[in-house]
mmCIF file of C-alpha atoms in Angstrom:
data_model
loop_
_atom_site.group_PDB
_atom_site.id
_atom_site.type_symbol
_atom_site.label_atom_id
_atom_site.label_comp_id
_atom_site.label_asym_id
_atom_site.label_seq_id
_atom_site.Cartn_x
_atom_site.Cartn_y
_atom_site.Cartn_z
ATOM 1 C CA MET A 1 43.327 -19.060 68.799
ATOM 2 C CA GLU A 2 39.990 -18.981 70.576
ATOM 3 C CA ALA A 3 39.066 -15.737 68.783
ATOM 4 C CA PHE A 4 39.991 -17.226 65.527
ATOM 5 C CA ARG A 5 37.858 -20.462 66.392
ATOM 6 C CA GLU A 6 34.940 -18.400 67.269
ATOM 7 C CA GLY A 7 35.152 -16.168 64.190
ATOM 8 C CA PHE A 8 35.418 -19.276 61.857
ATOM 9 C CA GLU A 9 32.463 -21.032 63.705
ATOM 10 C CA SER A 10 30.310 -17.915 63.131
ATOM 11 C CA VAL A 11 30.535 -18.775 59.420
ATOM 12 C CA LEU A 12 30.735 -22.445 59.447
ATOM 13 C CA SER A 13 30.484 -25.100 62.394
ATOM 14 C CA LEU A 14 33.588 -26.747 62.998
ATOM 15 C CA ASP A 15 31.309 -29.928 63.185
ATOM 16 C CA HIS A 16 30.643 -29.643 59.520
ATOM 17 C CA LEU A 17 34.542 -29.899 58.735
ATOM 18 C CA ALA A 18 34.551 -33.448 59.914
ATOM 19 C CA MET A 19 33.079 -34.492 56.389
ATOM 20 C CA PHE A 20 36.326 -33.395 54.645
ATOM 21 C CA LEU A 21 39.445 -35.269 54.503
ATOM 22 C CA PRO A 22 42.595 -33.291 55.578
ATOM 23 C CA GLU A 23 43.861 -33.137 51.957
ATOM 24 C CA GLU A 24 40.531 -31.591 50.941
ATOM 25 C CA LEU A 25 40.682 -28.985 53.695
ATOM 26 C CA ASP A 26 44.266 -28.134 52.748
ATOM 27 C CA GLN A 27 43.283 -27.511 49.139
ATOM 28 C CA LEU A 28 40.300 -25.583 49.968
ATOM 29 C CA PHE A 29 42.050 -23.206 52.367
ATOM 30 C CA CYS A 30 45.811 -23.141 50.889
ATOM 31 C CA GLY A 31 44.956 -23.766 47.019
ATOM 32 C CA SER A 32 46.012 -26.103 44.793
ATOM 33 C CA GLN A 33 49.473 -27.601 44.194
ATOM 34 C CA ASP A 34 48.675 -30.109 41.297
ATOM 35 C CA SER A 35 46.821 -27.885 38.857
ATOM 36 C CA GLN A 36 47.353 -28.268 35.079
ATOM 37 C CA TRP A 37 50.538 -26.841 33.646
ATOM 38 C CA ASP A 38 50.136 -28.073 30.071
ATOM 39 C CA GLU A 39 50.729 -25.675 27.283
ATOM 40 C CA ARG A 40 47.258 -25.281 26.343
ATOM 41 C CA THR A 41 46.031 -24.362 29.858
ATOM 42 C CA LEU A 42 48.763 -21.905 30.184
ATOM 43 C CA LEU A 43 48.114 -20.359 26.894
ATOM 44 C CA GLU A 44 44.359 -20.043 28.010
ATOM 45 C CA ALA A 45 45.098 -18.630 31.281
ATOM 46 C CA PHE A 46 48.123 -16.221 30.951
ATOM 47 C CA ARG A 47 47.280 -12.739 29.265
ATOM 48 C CA PRO A 48 49.968 -11.402 26.929
ATOM 49 C CA ASP A 49 49.896 -7.581 26.794
ATOM 50 C CA HIS A 50 52.058 -4.521 26.210
ATOM 51 C CA GLY A 51 54.003 -5.670 23.278
ATOM 52 C CA TYR A 52 53.197 -9.356 23.254
ATOM 53 C CA THR A 53 50.370 -11.512 21.613
ATOM 54 C CA SER A 54 49.349 -15.056 22.206
ATOM 55 C CA GLU A 55 51.435 -15.729 18.956
ATOM 56 C CA SER A 56 54.613 -13.854 20.063
ATOM 57 C CA PRO A 57 57.728 -16.157 20.044
ATOM 58 C CA PRO A 58 58.857 -15.201 23.567
ATOM 59 C CA PHE A 59 55.365 -15.690 24.999
ATOM 60 C CA LEU A 60 55.353 -19.096 23.476
ATOM 61 C CA TYR A 61 58.906 -19.770 24.626
ATOM 62 C CA LEU A 62 57.834 -19.077 28.206
ATOM 63 C CA VAL A 63 54.609 -21.170 28.107
ATOM 64 C CA ARG A 64 56.810 -24.120 26.554
ATOM 65 C CA VAL A 65 59.335 -23.577 29.292
ATOM 66 C CA LEU A 66 56.709 -23.537 32.188
ATOM 67 C CA SER A 67 54.912 -26.443 30.986
ATOM 68 C CA ARG A 68 58.111 -28.595 31.340
ATOM 69 C CA LEU A 69 58.911 -27.449 35.234
ATOM 70 C CA ASP A 70 58.791 -30.152 37.727
ATOM 71 C CA SER A 71 56.706 -29.672 40.818
ATOM 72 C CA GLN A 72 59.424 -27.774 43.019
ATOM 73 C CA GLN A 73 60.373 -25.507 40.113
ATOM 74 C CA ARG A 74 56.665 -24.623 39.734
ATOM 75 C CA ARG A 75 56.456 -23.797 43.262
ATOM 76 C CA HIS A 76 59.376 -21.593 42.977
ATOM 77 C CA PHE A 77 58.083 -19.837 39.912
ATOM 78 C CA LEU A 78 54.786 -19.342 41.593
ATOM 79 C CA SER A 79 56.653 -17.710 44.499
ATOM 80 C CA PHE A 80 58.691 -15.457 42.120
ATOM 81 C CA ALA A 81 55.769 -14.344 39.888
ATOM 82 C CA THR A 82 52.825 -14.261 42.340
ATOM 83 C CA GLY A 83 54.491 -14.079 45.819
ATOM 84 C CA SER A 84 52.662 -17.296 46.801
ATOM 85 C CA PRO A 85 54.050 -20.934 46.278
ATOM 86 C CA ARG A 86 50.438 -22.226 45.494
ATOM 87 C CA LEU A 87 47.716 -21.203 42.903
ATOM 88 C CA PRO A 88 44.211 -20.690 44.228
ATOM 89 C CA VAL A 89 41.532 -23.363 44.094
ATOM 90 C CA GLY A 90 41.014 -23.543 40.115
ATOM 91 C CA GLY A 91 44.430 -23.112 39.234
ATOM 92 C CA PHE A 92 45.972 -20.578 36.988
ATOM 93 C CA ARG A 93 42.340 -19.728 35.428
ATOM 94 C CA ALA A 94 41.378 -18.679 38.920
ATOM 95 C CA LEU A 95 44.254 -16.446 39.430
ATOM 96 C CA ALA A 96 42.917 -12.944 39.938
ATOM 97 C CA PRO A 97 44.200 -10.864 38.390
ATOM 98 C CA PRO A 98 45.459 -13.160 35.743
ATOM 99 C CA LEU A 99 49.172 -13.509 35.204
ATOM 100 C CA THR A 100 49.835 -10.981 32.613
ATOM 101 C CA VAL A 101 53.071 -11.165 30.270
ATOM 102 C CA VAL A 102 54.559 -7.886 29.018
ATOM 103 C CA ARG A 103 57.546 -7.060 26.865
ATOM 104 C CA LYS A 104 60.248 -5.791 29.117
ATOM 105 C CA THR A 105 61.977 -2.865 27.421
ATOM 106 C CA VAL A 106 65.830 -3.085 27.316
ATOM 107 C CA GLU A 107 68.516 -0.176 26.861
ATOM 108 C CA SER A 108 69.342 0.940 23.451
ATOM 109 C CA GLY A 109 72.148 -0.984 22.116
ATOM 110 C CA ARG A 110 71.690 -3.821 24.660
ATOM 111 C CA ARG A 111 70.595 -7.338 23.854
ATOM 112 C CA PRO A 112 67.269 -8.629 25.419
ATOM 113 C CA ASP A 113 69.077 -12.030 26.073
ATOM 114 C CA ASP A 114 71.248 -10.132 28.678
ATOM 115 C CA TYR A 115 68.352 -9.099 30.869
ATOM 116 C CA LEU A 116 66.467 -11.203 33.445
ATOM 117 C CA PRO A 117 62.594 -11.308 33.622
ATOM 118 C CA SER A 118 61.167 -9.037 36.479
ATOM 119 C CA VAL A 119 57.903 -9.258 38.043
ATOM 120 C CA MET A 120 55.126 -7.072 40.008
ATOM 121 C CA THR A 121 53.717 -9.791 42.461
ATOM 122 C CA CYS A 122 50.979 -7.665 43.639
ATOM 123 C CA VAL A 123 49.370 -7.697 40.334
ATOM 124 C CA ASN A 124 50.753 -10.819 38.749
ATOM 125 C CA TYR A 125 52.727 -9.138 36.093
ATOM 126 C CA LEU A 126 55.792 -10.834 34.346
ATOM 127 C CA LYS A 127 58.001 -8.484 32.418
ATOM 128 C CA LEU A 128 59.660 -10.756 29.865
ATOM 129 C CA PRO A 129 62.582 -9.602 27.650
ATOM 130 C CA GLU A 130 62.080 -10.494 24.065
ATOM 131 C CA TYR A 131 64.465 -13.625 24.204
ATOM 132 C CA SER A 132 65.723 -15.239 21.183
ATOM 133 C CA SER A 133 65.082 -18.909 22.101
ATOM 134 C CA ALA A 134 63.228 -21.356 24.507
ATOM 135 C CA GLU A 135 66.676 -22.202 25.824
ATOM 136 C CA VAL A 136 67.542 -18.519 26.717
ATOM 137 C CA THR A 137 64.197 -18.228 28.313
ATOM 138 C CA ARG A 138 64.715 -21.288 30.405
ATOM 139 C CA ARG A 139 68.242 -20.138 31.554
ATOM 140 C CA ARG A 140 67.296 -16.452 32.225
ATOM 141 C CA LEU A 141 63.900 -17.355 33.867
ATOM 142 C CA THR A 142 65.691 -20.053 36.093
ATOM 143 C CA THR A 143 68.393 -17.487 37.272
ATOM 144 C CA ALA A 144 65.608 -14.944 37.950
ATOM 145 C CA ILE A 145 63.534 -17.423 39.979
ATOM 146 C CA ASN A 146 66.504 -18.608 42.016
ATOM 147 C CA GLN A 147 67.731 -15.099 42.635
ATOM 148 C CA GLY A 148 64.386 -13.145 43.225
ATOM 149 C CA ARG A 149 61.554 -15.641 44.457
ATOM 150 C CA LEU A 150 62.391 -14.928 48.163
ATOM 151 C CA SER A 151 62.988 -11.088 47.750
ATOM 152 C CA PHE A 152 61.852 -8.052 45.896
ATOM 153 C CA LEU A 153 65.152 -7.843 43.931
ATOM 154 C CA LEU A 154 63.495 -8.436 40.565
ATOM 155 C CA SER A 155 60.257 -6.559 41.182
#
């Protein structure tokens, strides 16, 4: 702990931290918990790619579903998709690399609605099947988050 303190003080004197409230320090060091999750912000921050555009129905279903999550569901989604339950300071727009949503390929003869989304947390990559509705998206995403947010099962 002493080595950490000395290293920290080589960059910033601990006396200067007294000007911050504990909540401000928490946000500075640990990221934001209260960032915007409205549809407009998500549309601007997410990057559709490899089979999806910003106008693709499955991409829009995802944005709609995510904009309606409560705070606990948001933390769980972030853990699932990025490996961290919090966004960096600046919210989704500051996520580097940005969250990229790509179309997940399915086996020939199978329905996309039967597949769960999967992720590559190291690059903030969400592989989303071409779901038929927002409700299917919500159900399958919820299942994937609950089953995969604490492991690499759906990586």
